[in-house]
Amino acid sequence: RGCVRYQGGSEQNSAQPGTSRHGQSQLRNVASSGAIKKHQKSLSAWFSHQPNEERQFGPSFSLDAVHVDPVIRESSLEEILKPSPDLTIQNQLQQPSRRVISLHNLFDVDACGRQVKNVVLYGTVGTGKSTLIKKMVVDWCHGRLPRFELIIPFSCEDLSHSHAHVSLRRLITKKYQHLRDVVPLLEASNLKVLFILNGLERLNLDFRLAGTELCCDPNEPVPPSAIVVNLLRKYLLPEASIIVTTRPSAVRRIPGKYVGRYAEICGFSDTNLQKLYFQMRLSQPGCTGQESQDRSSAEQENLVEMLSRNLERHNQITAACFLPSYCWLVCTTLHFLYFTRTVPPSQTLTGIYTSFLRLNFSGEVLDSTDPTHISMMKYVAKTVGKLAYEGVMSRKICFSEEDLQQCFEVEMKTESELNLLEVFRSDVFRFFLSPCVQPGKEHTFVFTIPAMQEYLAALYVVLGEKKTLAQRVGQELSEVIGKVSDDVAVVVNIISKVLPLRFLPVLFNLLKIFPRYFSRVSGKDKDAIAHTMAEELFKEEDYYNDDVLDQINFSILGVEGPMRHPDEAPDDEVFELFPIFMGGILSRRNRAILEQLGCSIKNLAAFEIAKAMKKTVIRKGRKGLPPSELMDYLFFLHEFQNERFTAEAIRSLRAVNLSFVKMTPLKCSVLASVMSTTCHEVEELNLTSCNLDSGSLRTLFPVLLRCKALHLQLNSLGSDACKEIRDLLLHDKCVVSSLRLANNPVGEQGARYLAEALAGNRSLTQLSLLHTALGDAGAQAIAQHLAENQHLQELNLGYNSLTDTAALRVVEVAKRHKTLDKVHLYFNDISEDGKRALDSLRMDRDGVRALVFLTAGTDVSDYWSHILNVVQRNLPFWDRERVRQHLALLLQDLESSRRQTANPWRKAKFLRVESEVKKMLGKLQDGTL
């Protein structure tokens, strides 16, 4: 028998290689089967799908094209459990003692040579855990992760919502139907399988045998949490590999004996990774939406270069971009600032920040084991929002440990509250607050992104968290009375029938008055919110700062120029985004997203706040605001996204002065969008020195049509822009009566476009082309079409290098014009002969006044002060040497005319004007003018 048994055993052993070969052949067939290929195709489509927030970067954007792997460092349970060191920027960015490991090497053998089967990948909010898993799955789908023949991802959030018993086999086939034929072979074959469990903090796992029974059968129905526990125990599918992602606070939920390797995602701790991310994101073709690819590419390269230089200065932005999610926010904000050209803009700044929070928190609860199940964002709004609000009110951006304790720990009374605080410090704290990089302030904290402080402060106020103790007690008491009122009513009615206690119904009715009374009193909170918004929006001490969009741009790209000396007193902090975010949070879209995050703002509350704002915001907005403050007000209206409110506010603005505000494409889109809510005519629109171009004029075209006085001086508007202005003036709805284009390079071609416009326009009465490089050809073109115009009253062609021929031609045409009575020709190259010819025309001018010199024959011109004022106002933009030469010629003309007159009164007038010219020449020579 022993021989037979031995022979049988030999046969069995000898048969094993054949069986193994057959199994391997079967395995290869499975691996190459259509089922797994369909699974790969399905996973690739799902995990490559980008949320709406990513579509702004252009049609060519994909995770494969722009992904930058964050730094992953090997860790251990001892390091996780030991107290963390002081949170300074050095500890955050420099951790040389821990080994860096790549994503594809997580399952390599450990230091003892043992094969790793279970990996726990952890990181705080915003470090990129989910994005890393997406990239891992996409790599496997494209054959770049050959270690595994099958990957099965699961979301722990989905598993936490399933309470019915289910088998592992059913769980897989229910989610991935293509694997119906593959699942039966998982246990029988040596298929290299990887299970991905993303977001383990969503599950409550119990590894005790009394809490979770053992299960080794993939067909046995058990709770989903039991499947996860037995997979990690290696009792179910022991050969399968598992990677778990989680936040730091949930790492200890898995006993260390079941974990082969701990790895921490450390974000972009290397500045070069930050630069690479920005370069890949901001250099995507087609993300600018511009027609001119050359121009957009140059602008993209310039942005990347400026951002890289700012990162090299080791400013606070370097610490912020330690988190990949904040790198995303920086890119999205820059894209919004530089490449928004649609009217209305496709998004708002508040919407960007709200979507950013949704992408990172997505309605997660802070601690799934806590019975309150408070959402992470709601907890942040109550605690970090309070810190942010107090900082805004006291104009403070640096916070000490004592400040943090007062906001986080002052009301801690229960074990549950302390546990929530511990989870927050472990998982979320570094997402919002980071160590300050300023010398001497290393142990203080600042908000990772400065604008986030203002956003959270605004959220804190709008959610109504800013309440006094009496208001909180009153609200709680009102809710309690309201809930029990019905029950109490029944009891009181029964008692009053049995016992002669007539005062009980009266007492109860008095008690029911309290909720109604409190609701009326609490309605004043909405007035307080509107009042806070108005006060912060129109602070006079902030009137002459840069507008908020420029402030955001500077905070990201830095300010070019010499660095501030360490001993120099810093500028006062400004928080002008705070009221703008308050308005933006009240918009319907942002309220819907915040509802998903657990921060509910009711429609009635938003309506009451908007109603209260009409009494404060619109009334204060009617006052004359400086240009930068007016731009902030327009941006606030855009962020508020309330068309009826905006229309009422804009209708009260008859003059819009945005002079010297750098009108980027975004600001032009905001102005056009806000102004489009009404159809009223604007008395004056001042866009002097606003960096406008032809694209800006196209964006603003509907607004310009409704403006009576239009100031476009100092904007580098060339012939392309003049073509847009021609179309504007020829439009049948154009009401422009005064157009100022001084100090723009209009040139000869631009003059031809404007001449065509003059021929067909019916509204223009004043046209200023002072210092626009027309030359004789440009002036001749205007003179040629001037006769066809029937409404122009004043034409300024000063400082355009006109010679005698062109000047005389213009004046001759002007003499025959029905309405034109004033032509400015000073500071042109007109000779003495030309002056005499113009004087002779002046004697027979037929009502036309030609302003050429400071003299009029043997008398002083009535417009001498006007001409000198024009020179003084425009001197910073003119060639000083040429101005000096012209002033010298004017002085000679004055002296010559004075000698020709014998009238003492006229001589006195000449002397007075001569003294003014000499004074101006002296200041010009000294450089004081």
Tab-separated table of C-alpha atoms in Angstrom, residues 84-432:
chain	number	residue	atom	x	y	z
A	84	SER	CA	4.140	65.401	15.372
A	85	PRO	CA	6.991	67.960	15.481
A	86	ASP	CA	6.410	71.659	15.410
A	87	LEU	CA	4.620	72.521	12.210
A	88	THR	CA	7.198	74.785	10.589
A	89	ILE	CA	7.982	75.263	6.956
A	90	GLN	CA	11.298	73.419	7.373
A	91	ASN	CA	9.593	70.322	8.796
A	92	GLN	CA	6.945	70.503	6.113
A	93	LEU	CA	9.223	70.764	3.099
A	94	GLN	CA	12.308	68.876	4.299
A	95	GLN	CA	12.051	65.273	5.473
A	96	PRO	CA	15.337	63.721	4.282
A	97	SER	CA	15.329	60.839	6.782
A	98	ARG	CA	12.422	59.038	5.136
A	99	ARG	CA	12.882	56.989	1.960
A	100	VAL	CA	11.132	58.189	-1.173
A	101	ILE	CA	9.240	55.457	-3.008
A	102	SER	CA	7.444	55.573	-6.344
A	103	LEU	CA	3.835	54.548	-6.891
A	104	HIS	CA	4.825	51.538	-9.016
A	105	ASN	CA	7.220	50.221	-6.330
A	106	LEU	CA	4.777	50.193	-3.427
A	107	PHE	CA	4.459	46.391	-3.595
A	108	ASP	CA	8.193	45.639	-3.730
A	109	VAL	CA	9.624	43.448	-0.971
A	110	ASP	CA	10.153	45.176	2.365
A	111	ALA	CA	13.432	45.646	4.239
A	112	CYS	CA	13.239	42.060	5.545
A	113	GLY	CA	12.744	40.618	2.076
A	114	ARG	CA	9.049	39.778	2.601
A	115	GLN	CA	6.572	40.283	-0.207
A	116	VAL	CA	4.240	43.199	0.507
A	117	LYS	CA	0.558	42.451	-0.046
A	118	ASN	CA	-1.257	45.222	1.828
A	119	VAL	CA	-0.277	48.891	1.433
A	120	VAL	CA	-1.783	51.819	3.327
A	121	LEU	CA	-1.364	55.080	1.417
A	122	TYR	CA	-2.317	58.045	3.590
A	123	GLY	CA	-2.218	61.807	3.373
A	124	THR	CA	-4.000	64.898	4.603
A	125	VAL	CA	-6.786	66.554	2.639
A	126	GLY	CA	-5.526	68.028	-0.617
A	127	THR	CA	-2.361	65.961	-1.034
A	128	GLY	CA	-3.755	64.155	-4.080
A	129	LYS	CA	-4.721	60.668	-2.898
A	130	SER	CA	-7.708	60.280	-5.213
A	131	THR	CA	-5.865	61.759	-8.200
A	132	LEU	CA	-2.962	59.387	-7.601
A	133	ILE	CA	-5.296	56.396	-7.579
A	134	LYS	CA	-6.944	57.636	-10.774
A	135	LYS	CA	-3.536	57.844	-12.439
A	136	MET	CA	-2.636	54.363	-11.189
A	137	VAL	CA	-5.792	52.862	-12.698
A	138	VAL	CA	-5.332	54.721	-15.996
A	139	ASP	CA	-1.718	53.507	-16.175
A	140	TRP	CA	-2.870	49.910	-15.721
A	141	CYS	CA	-5.536	50.328	-18.397
A	142	HIS	CA	-2.852	51.506	-20.837
A	143	GLY	CA	-0.430	48.699	-19.974
A	144	ARG	CA	1.954	50.773	-17.868
A	145	LEU	CA	1.477	48.684	-14.693
A	146	PRO	CA	2.349	45.108	-15.762
A	147	ARG	CA	2.743	43.829	-12.175
A	148	PHE	CA	-1.041	43.266	-11.990
A	149	GLU	CA	-3.254	41.464	-14.448
A	150	LEU	CA	-6.499	42.738	-12.934
A	151	ILE	CA	-7.347	45.833	-10.892
A	152	ILE	CA	-10.652	46.127	-9.041
A	153	PRO	CA	-11.243	49.578	-7.495
A	154	PHE	CA	-13.831	50.201	-4.792
A	155	SER	CA	-14.994	53.420	-3.190
A	156	CYS	CA	-15.331	53.050	0.560
A	157	GLU	CA	-17.954	55.786	0.468
A	158	ASP	CA	-20.150	53.581	-1.729
A	159	LEU	CA	-19.505	50.585	0.530
A	160	SER	CA	-20.473	52.596	3.621
A	161	HIS	CA	-23.915	53.328	2.152
A	162	SER	CA	-24.621	49.638	1.526
A	163	HIS	CA	-26.061	47.866	4.575
A	164	ALA	CA	-27.351	44.667	2.942
A	165	HIS	CA	-25.307	41.475	3.131
A	166	VAL	CA	-23.542	40.702	-0.127
A	167	SER	CA	-20.851	38.294	-1.289
A	168	LEU	CA	-17.543	39.449	-2.712
A	169	ARG	CA	-18.439	37.813	-6.009
A	170	ARG	CA	-21.762	39.650	-6.174
A	171	LEU	CA	-20.131	42.907	-5.063
A	172	ILE	CA	-17.646	42.749	-7.958
A	173	THR	CA	-20.087	41.690	-10.666
A	174	LYS	CA	-22.663	44.227	-9.532
A	175	LYS	CA	-20.184	47.064	-10.064
A	176	TYR	CA	-18.185	45.563	-12.963
A	177	GLN	CA	-20.469	43.412	-15.099
A	178	HIS	CA	-17.676	42.646	-17.588
A	179	LEU	CA	-15.970	40.504	-14.945
A	180	ARG	CA	-18.750	37.916	-14.587
A	181	ASP	CA	-16.598	35.253	-16.264
A	182	VAL	CA	-13.423	36.282	-14.458
A	183	VAL	CA	-14.639	36.381	-10.839
A	184	PRO	CA	-15.046	32.572	-10.466
A	185	LEU	CA	-11.354	32.166	-11.350
A	186	LEU	CA	-10.085	34.649	-8.738
A	187	GLU	CA	-9.701	31.989	-6.062
A	188	ALA	CA	-8.834	29.037	-8.308
A	189	SER	CA	-6.128	30.669	-10.449
A	190	ASN	CA	-2.977	32.614	-9.677
A	191	LEU	CA	-4.334	35.763	-11.249
A	192	LYS	CA	-2.427	38.778	-9.978
A	193	VAL	CA	-5.232	40.912	-8.630
A	194	LEU	CA	-5.085	44.340	-7.004
A	195	PHE	CA	-7.977	45.632	-4.940
A	196	ILE	CA	-8.082	49.406	-4.477
A	197	LEU	CA	-10.028	50.669	-1.444
A	198	ASN	CA	-10.226	54.445	-1.737
A	199	GLY	CA	-11.208	56.548	1.286
A	200	LEU	CA	-11.077	54.030	4.132
A	201	GLU	CA	-11.986	56.763	6.646
A	202	ARG	CA	-15.589	56.444	5.404
A	203	LEU	CA	-15.850	52.879	6.811
A	204	ASN	CA	-16.113	51.740	10.421
A	205	LEU	CA	-14.019	48.566	10.537
A	206	ASP	CA	-13.896	46.126	13.449
A	207	PHE	CA	-11.036	43.615	13.278
A	208	ARG	CA	-12.079	41.776	16.451
A	209	LEU	CA	-13.392	38.281	15.851
A	210	ALA	CA	-16.365	39.124	18.001
A	211	GLY	CA	-17.119	42.115	15.811
A	212	THR	CA	-16.402	40.669	12.351
A	213	GLU	CA	-16.544	36.928	11.796
A	214	LEU	CA	-14.060	35.126	9.606
A	215	CYS	CA	-15.031	34.583	5.988
A	216	CYS	CA	-12.979	32.846	3.316
A	217	ASP	CA	-15.721	32.120	0.789
A	218	PRO	CA	-16.162	34.776	-1.964
A	219	ASN	CA	-19.731	33.512	-2.403
A	220	GLU	CA	-20.835	33.990	1.211
A	221	PRO	CA	-23.017	37.079	1.826
A	222	VAL	CA	-21.652	39.279	4.605
A	223	PRO	CA	-21.694	43.032	5.335
A	224	PRO	CA	-19.412	45.041	3.004
A	225	SER	CA	-17.244	46.067	5.941
A	226	ALA	CA	-16.696	42.375	6.751
A	227	ILE	CA	-15.495	41.780	3.172
A	228	VAL	CA	-12.933	44.575	3.562
A	229	VAL	CA	-11.785	43.260	6.946
A	230	ASN	CA	-11.311	39.698	5.664
A	231	LEU	CA	-9.502	40.880	2.553
A	232	LEU	CA	-7.068	42.772	4.780
A	233	ARG	CA	-6.763	39.805	7.141
A	234	LYS	CA	-5.720	37.724	4.116
A	235	TYR	CA	-8.418	35.252	5.043
A	236	LEU	CA	-10.337	36.050	1.854
A	237	LEU	CA	-8.308	35.789	-1.386
A	238	PRO	CA	-4.959	35.653	0.441
A	239	GLU	CA	-2.915	36.078	-2.758
A	240	ALA	CA	-4.624	39.340	-3.738
A	241	SER	CA	-2.803	42.645	-3.284
A	242	ILE	CA	-4.605	45.545	-1.643
A	243	ILE	CA	-3.916	49.257	-1.583
A	244	VAL	CA	-5.874	51.403	0.852
A	245	THR	CA	-6.033	55.198	0.793
A	246	THR	CA	-7.070	57.098	3.872
A	247	ARG	CA	-6.596	60.210	5.947
A	248	PRO	CA	-4.028	60.085	8.806
A	249	SER	CA	-6.642	59.885	11.553
A	250	ALA	CA	-8.020	56.575	10.192
A	251	VAL	CA	-4.695	54.784	9.666
A	252	ARG	CA	-4.825	53.151	13.094
A	253	ARG	CA	-8.172	51.511	12.297
A	254	ILE	CA	-6.190	48.746	10.567
A	255	PRO	CA	-3.997	46.751	12.970
A	256	GLY	CA	-0.333	47.015	12.039
A	257	LYS	CA	0.066	43.247	11.634
A	258	TYR	CA	-2.173	43.385	8.553
A	259	VAL	CA	-0.166	46.109	6.821
A	260	GLY	CA	2.938	45.371	4.797
A	261	ARG	CA	3.893	48.977	4.030
A	262	TYR	CA	2.813	52.437	5.116
A	263	ALA	CA	3.407	55.251	2.646
A	264	GLU	CA	2.618	58.935	3.096
A	265	ILE	CA	1.778	61.271	0.220
A	266	CYS	CA	3.839	64.379	0.949
A	267	GLY	CA	2.600	66.545	-1.890
A	268	PHE	CA	4.934	68.717	-3.944
A	269	SER	CA	7.650	69.133	-1.334
A	270	ASP	CA	10.076	69.908	-4.166
A	271	THR	CA	9.715	73.325	-5.826
A	272	ASN	CA	10.688	71.786	-9.164
A	273	LEU	CA	7.571	69.599	-9.021
A	274	GLN	CA	5.462	72.730	-8.489
A	275	LYS	CA	7.071	74.400	-11.510
A	276	LEU	CA	6.537	71.290	-13.643
A	277	TYR	CA	2.873	71.151	-12.639
A	278	PHE	CA	2.306	74.813	-13.520
A	279	GLN	CA	4.144	74.475	-16.810
A	280	MET	CA	2.090	71.461	-17.872
A	281	ARG	CA	-1.219	72.964	-16.754
A	282	LEU	CA	-0.781	76.464	-18.131
A	283	SER	CA	0.817	75.401	-21.411
A	284	GLN	CA	-2.023	73.218	-22.645
A	285	PRO	CA	-2.882	74.079	-26.275
A	286	GLY	CA	-6.322	75.552	-26.701
A	287	CYS	CA	-6.850	76.388	-23.027
A	288	THR	CA	-6.879	80.141	-23.694
A	289	GLY	CA	-9.701	80.043	-26.186
A	290	GLN	CA	-7.962	82.690	-28.308
A	291	GLU	CA	-7.919	82.812	-32.040
A	292	SER	CA	-4.263	83.836	-32.162
A	293	GLN	CA	-2.211	80.874	-31.013
A	294	ASP	CA	1.066	82.814	-31.152
A	295	ARG	CA	-0.233	85.474	-28.819
A	296	SER	CA	-1.797	82.980	-26.411
A	297	SER	CA	1.382	80.861	-26.328
A	298	ALA	CA	3.482	83.920	-25.501
A	299	GLU	CA	1.066	84.870	-22.714
A	300	GLN	CA	1.154	81.340	-21.314
A	301	GLU	CA	4.962	81.307	-21.318
A	302	ASN	CA	5.035	84.687	-19.603
A	303	LEU	CA	2.679	83.462	-16.879
A	304	VAL	CA	4.765	80.352	-16.231
A	305	GLU	CA	7.941	82.431	-16.088
A	306	MET	CA	6.519	84.955	-13.613
A	307	LEU	CA	5.101	82.183	-11.452
A	308	SER	CA	8.437	80.342	-11.433
A	309	ARG	CA	10.278	83.481	-10.344
A	310	ASN	CA	7.819	83.986	-7.513
A	311	LEU	CA	8.278	80.386	-6.372
A	312	GLU	CA	12.042	80.844	-6.344
A	313	ARG	CA	11.658	83.777	-3.938
A	314	HIS	CA	10.302	81.246	-1.394
A	315	ASN	CA	7.246	83.357	-0.698
A	316	GLN	CA	4.172	82.086	1.078
A	317	ILE	CA	2.907	80.689	-2.210
A	318	THR	CA	5.723	78.120	-2.128
A	319	ALA	CA	4.365	76.750	1.137
A	320	ALA	CA	0.820	76.822	-0.261
A	321	CYS	CA	1.772	74.847	-3.364
A	322	PHE	CA	3.122	72.096	-1.150
A	323	LEU	CA	-0.444	70.784	-1.594
A	324	PRO	CA	-1.229	69.739	-5.189
A	325	SER	CA	-4.831	70.869	-4.724
A	326	TYR	CA	-3.637	74.434	-4.133
A	327	CYS	CA	-1.530	74.235	-7.272
A	328	TRP	CA	-4.792	73.444	-9.040
A	329	LEU	CA	-6.438	76.470	-7.430
A	330	VAL	CA	-3.568	78.732	-8.509
A	331	CYS	CA	-3.802	77.508	-12.116
A	332	THR	CA	-7.579	77.849	-12.167
A	333	THR	CA	-7.435	81.371	-10.749
A	334	LEU	CA	-4.797	82.433	-13.291
A	335	HIS	CA	-6.857	80.910	-16.076
A	336	PHE	CA	-9.861	82.908	-14.842
A	337	LEU	CA	-7.847	86.135	-14.589
A	338	TYR	CA	-6.089	85.925	-17.953
A	339	PHE	CA	-8.147	83.818	-20.332
A	340	THR	CA	-11.768	84.769	-19.608
A	341	ARG	CA	-13.205	86.437	-22.698
A	342	THR	CA	-16.831	85.359	-22.832
A	343	VAL	CA	-19.703	87.670	-21.889
A	344	PRO	CA	-20.920	86.947	-19.324
A	345	PRO	CA	-17.836	85.231	-17.852
A	346	SER	CA	-18.359	81.488	-17.618
A	347	GLN	CA	-17.643	81.428	-13.899
A	348	THR	CA	-17.086	83.576	-10.834
A	349	LEU	CA	-14.179	83.762	-8.427
A	350	THR	CA	-16.459	82.673	-5.587
A	351	GLY	CA	-17.576	79.771	-7.749
A	352	ILE	CA	-13.952	78.721	-8.245
A	353	TYR	CA	-13.325	78.624	-4.491
A	354	THR	CA	-16.625	76.854	-3.798
A	355	SER	CA	-15.923	74.239	-6.478
A	356	PHE	CA	-12.397	73.866	-5.126
A	357	LEU	CA	-13.815	72.982	-1.707
A	358	ARG	CA	-16.296	70.579	-3.291
A	359	LEU	CA	-13.505	68.795	-5.151
A	360	ASN	CA	-11.555	68.336	-1.908
A	361	PHE	CA	-14.338	67.683	0.612
A	362	SER	CA	-17.345	66.517	-1.445
A	363	GLY	CA	-19.662	66.336	1.545
A	364	GLU	CA	-17.381	64.168	3.692
A	365	VAL	CA	-18.113	63.900	7.386
A	366	LEU	CA	-15.238	64.827	9.645
A	367	ASP	CA	-15.309	61.566	11.602
A	368	SER	CA	-17.492	58.638	10.543
A	369	THR	CA	-17.330	57.212	14.086
A	370	ASP	CA	-18.816	60.359	15.638
A	371	PRO	CA	-22.590	60.175	16.220
A	372	THR	CA	-23.168	63.794	15.142
A	373	HIS	CA	-21.867	63.073	11.613
A	374	ILE	CA	-21.025	66.762	11.163
A	375	SER	CA	-19.751	67.499	7.668
A	376	MET	CA	-16.139	68.489	7.374
A	377	MET	CA	-16.989	71.766	5.646
A	378	LYS	CA	-19.565	72.700	8.296
A	379	TYR	CA	-16.970	72.124	11.018
A	380	VAL	CA	-14.462	74.235	9.098
A	381	ALA	CA	-16.992	77.054	8.686
A	382	LYS	CA	-17.728	77.085	12.441
A	383	THR	CA	-14.107	76.959	13.639
A	384	VAL	CA	-11.690	78.107	10.949
A	385	GLY	CA	-14.350	80.530	9.716
A	386	LYS	CA	-14.437	82.142	13.152
A	387	LEU	CA	-10.641	82.526	13.117
A	388	ALA	CA	-10.776	83.983	9.613
A	389	TYR	CA	-13.526	86.441	10.514
A	390	GLU	CA	-11.756	87.701	13.617
A	391	GLY	CA	-8.592	88.140	11.549
A	392	VAL	CA	-10.466	90.162	8.918
A	393	MET	CA	-12.082	92.381	11.540
A	394	SER	CA	-8.729	93.050	13.232
A	395	ARG	CA	-6.824	93.200	9.898
A	396	LYS	CA	-4.569	90.335	10.905
A	397	ILE	CA	-3.203	87.494	8.771
A	398	CYS	CA	-0.734	85.867	11.216
A	399	PHE	CA	-2.157	83.793	14.073
A	400	SER	CA	-0.424	82.481	17.166
A	401	GLU	CA	-1.121	79.201	18.933
A	402	GLU	CA	-3.158	81.164	21.493
A	403	ASP	CA	-5.354	82.535	18.712
A	404	LEU	CA	-5.969	79.009	17.473
A	405	GLN	CA	-6.839	77.746	20.943
A	406	GLN	CA	-9.372	80.525	21.452
A	407	CYS	CA	-11.160	79.654	18.225
A	408	PHE	CA	-10.930	75.863	18.422
A	409	GLU	CA	-10.811	74.885	22.081
A	410	VAL	CA	-12.661	77.574	24.027
A	411	GLU	CA	-16.038	75.797	23.768
A	412	MET	CA	-14.795	72.201	24.000
A	413	LYS	CA	-16.894	70.506	26.695
A	414	THR	CA	-17.391	66.872	25.691
A	415	GLU	CA	-15.249	63.934	24.686
A	416	SER	CA	-16.880	63.966	21.241
A	417	GLU	CA	-15.871	67.576	20.627
A	418	LEU	CA	-12.269	66.875	21.620
A	419	ASN	CA	-12.156	63.850	19.331
A	420	LEU	CA	-13.452	65.931	16.422
A	421	LEU	CA	-10.784	68.545	17.089
A	422	GLU	CA	-8.088	65.848	17.113
A	423	VAL	CA	-9.285	64.494	13.756
A	424	PHE	CA	-9.407	68.029	12.342
A	425	ARG	CA	-5.844	68.794	13.448
A	426	SER	CA	-4.611	65.519	11.981
A	427	ASP	CA	-6.436	65.581	8.633
A	428	VAL	CA	-7.546	69.086	7.725
A	429	PHE	CA	-5.552	71.695	9.638
A	430	ARG	CA	-2.672	71.936	7.155
A	431	PHE	CA	-5.110	72.313	4.286
A	432	PHE	CA	-6.205	75.731	5.522
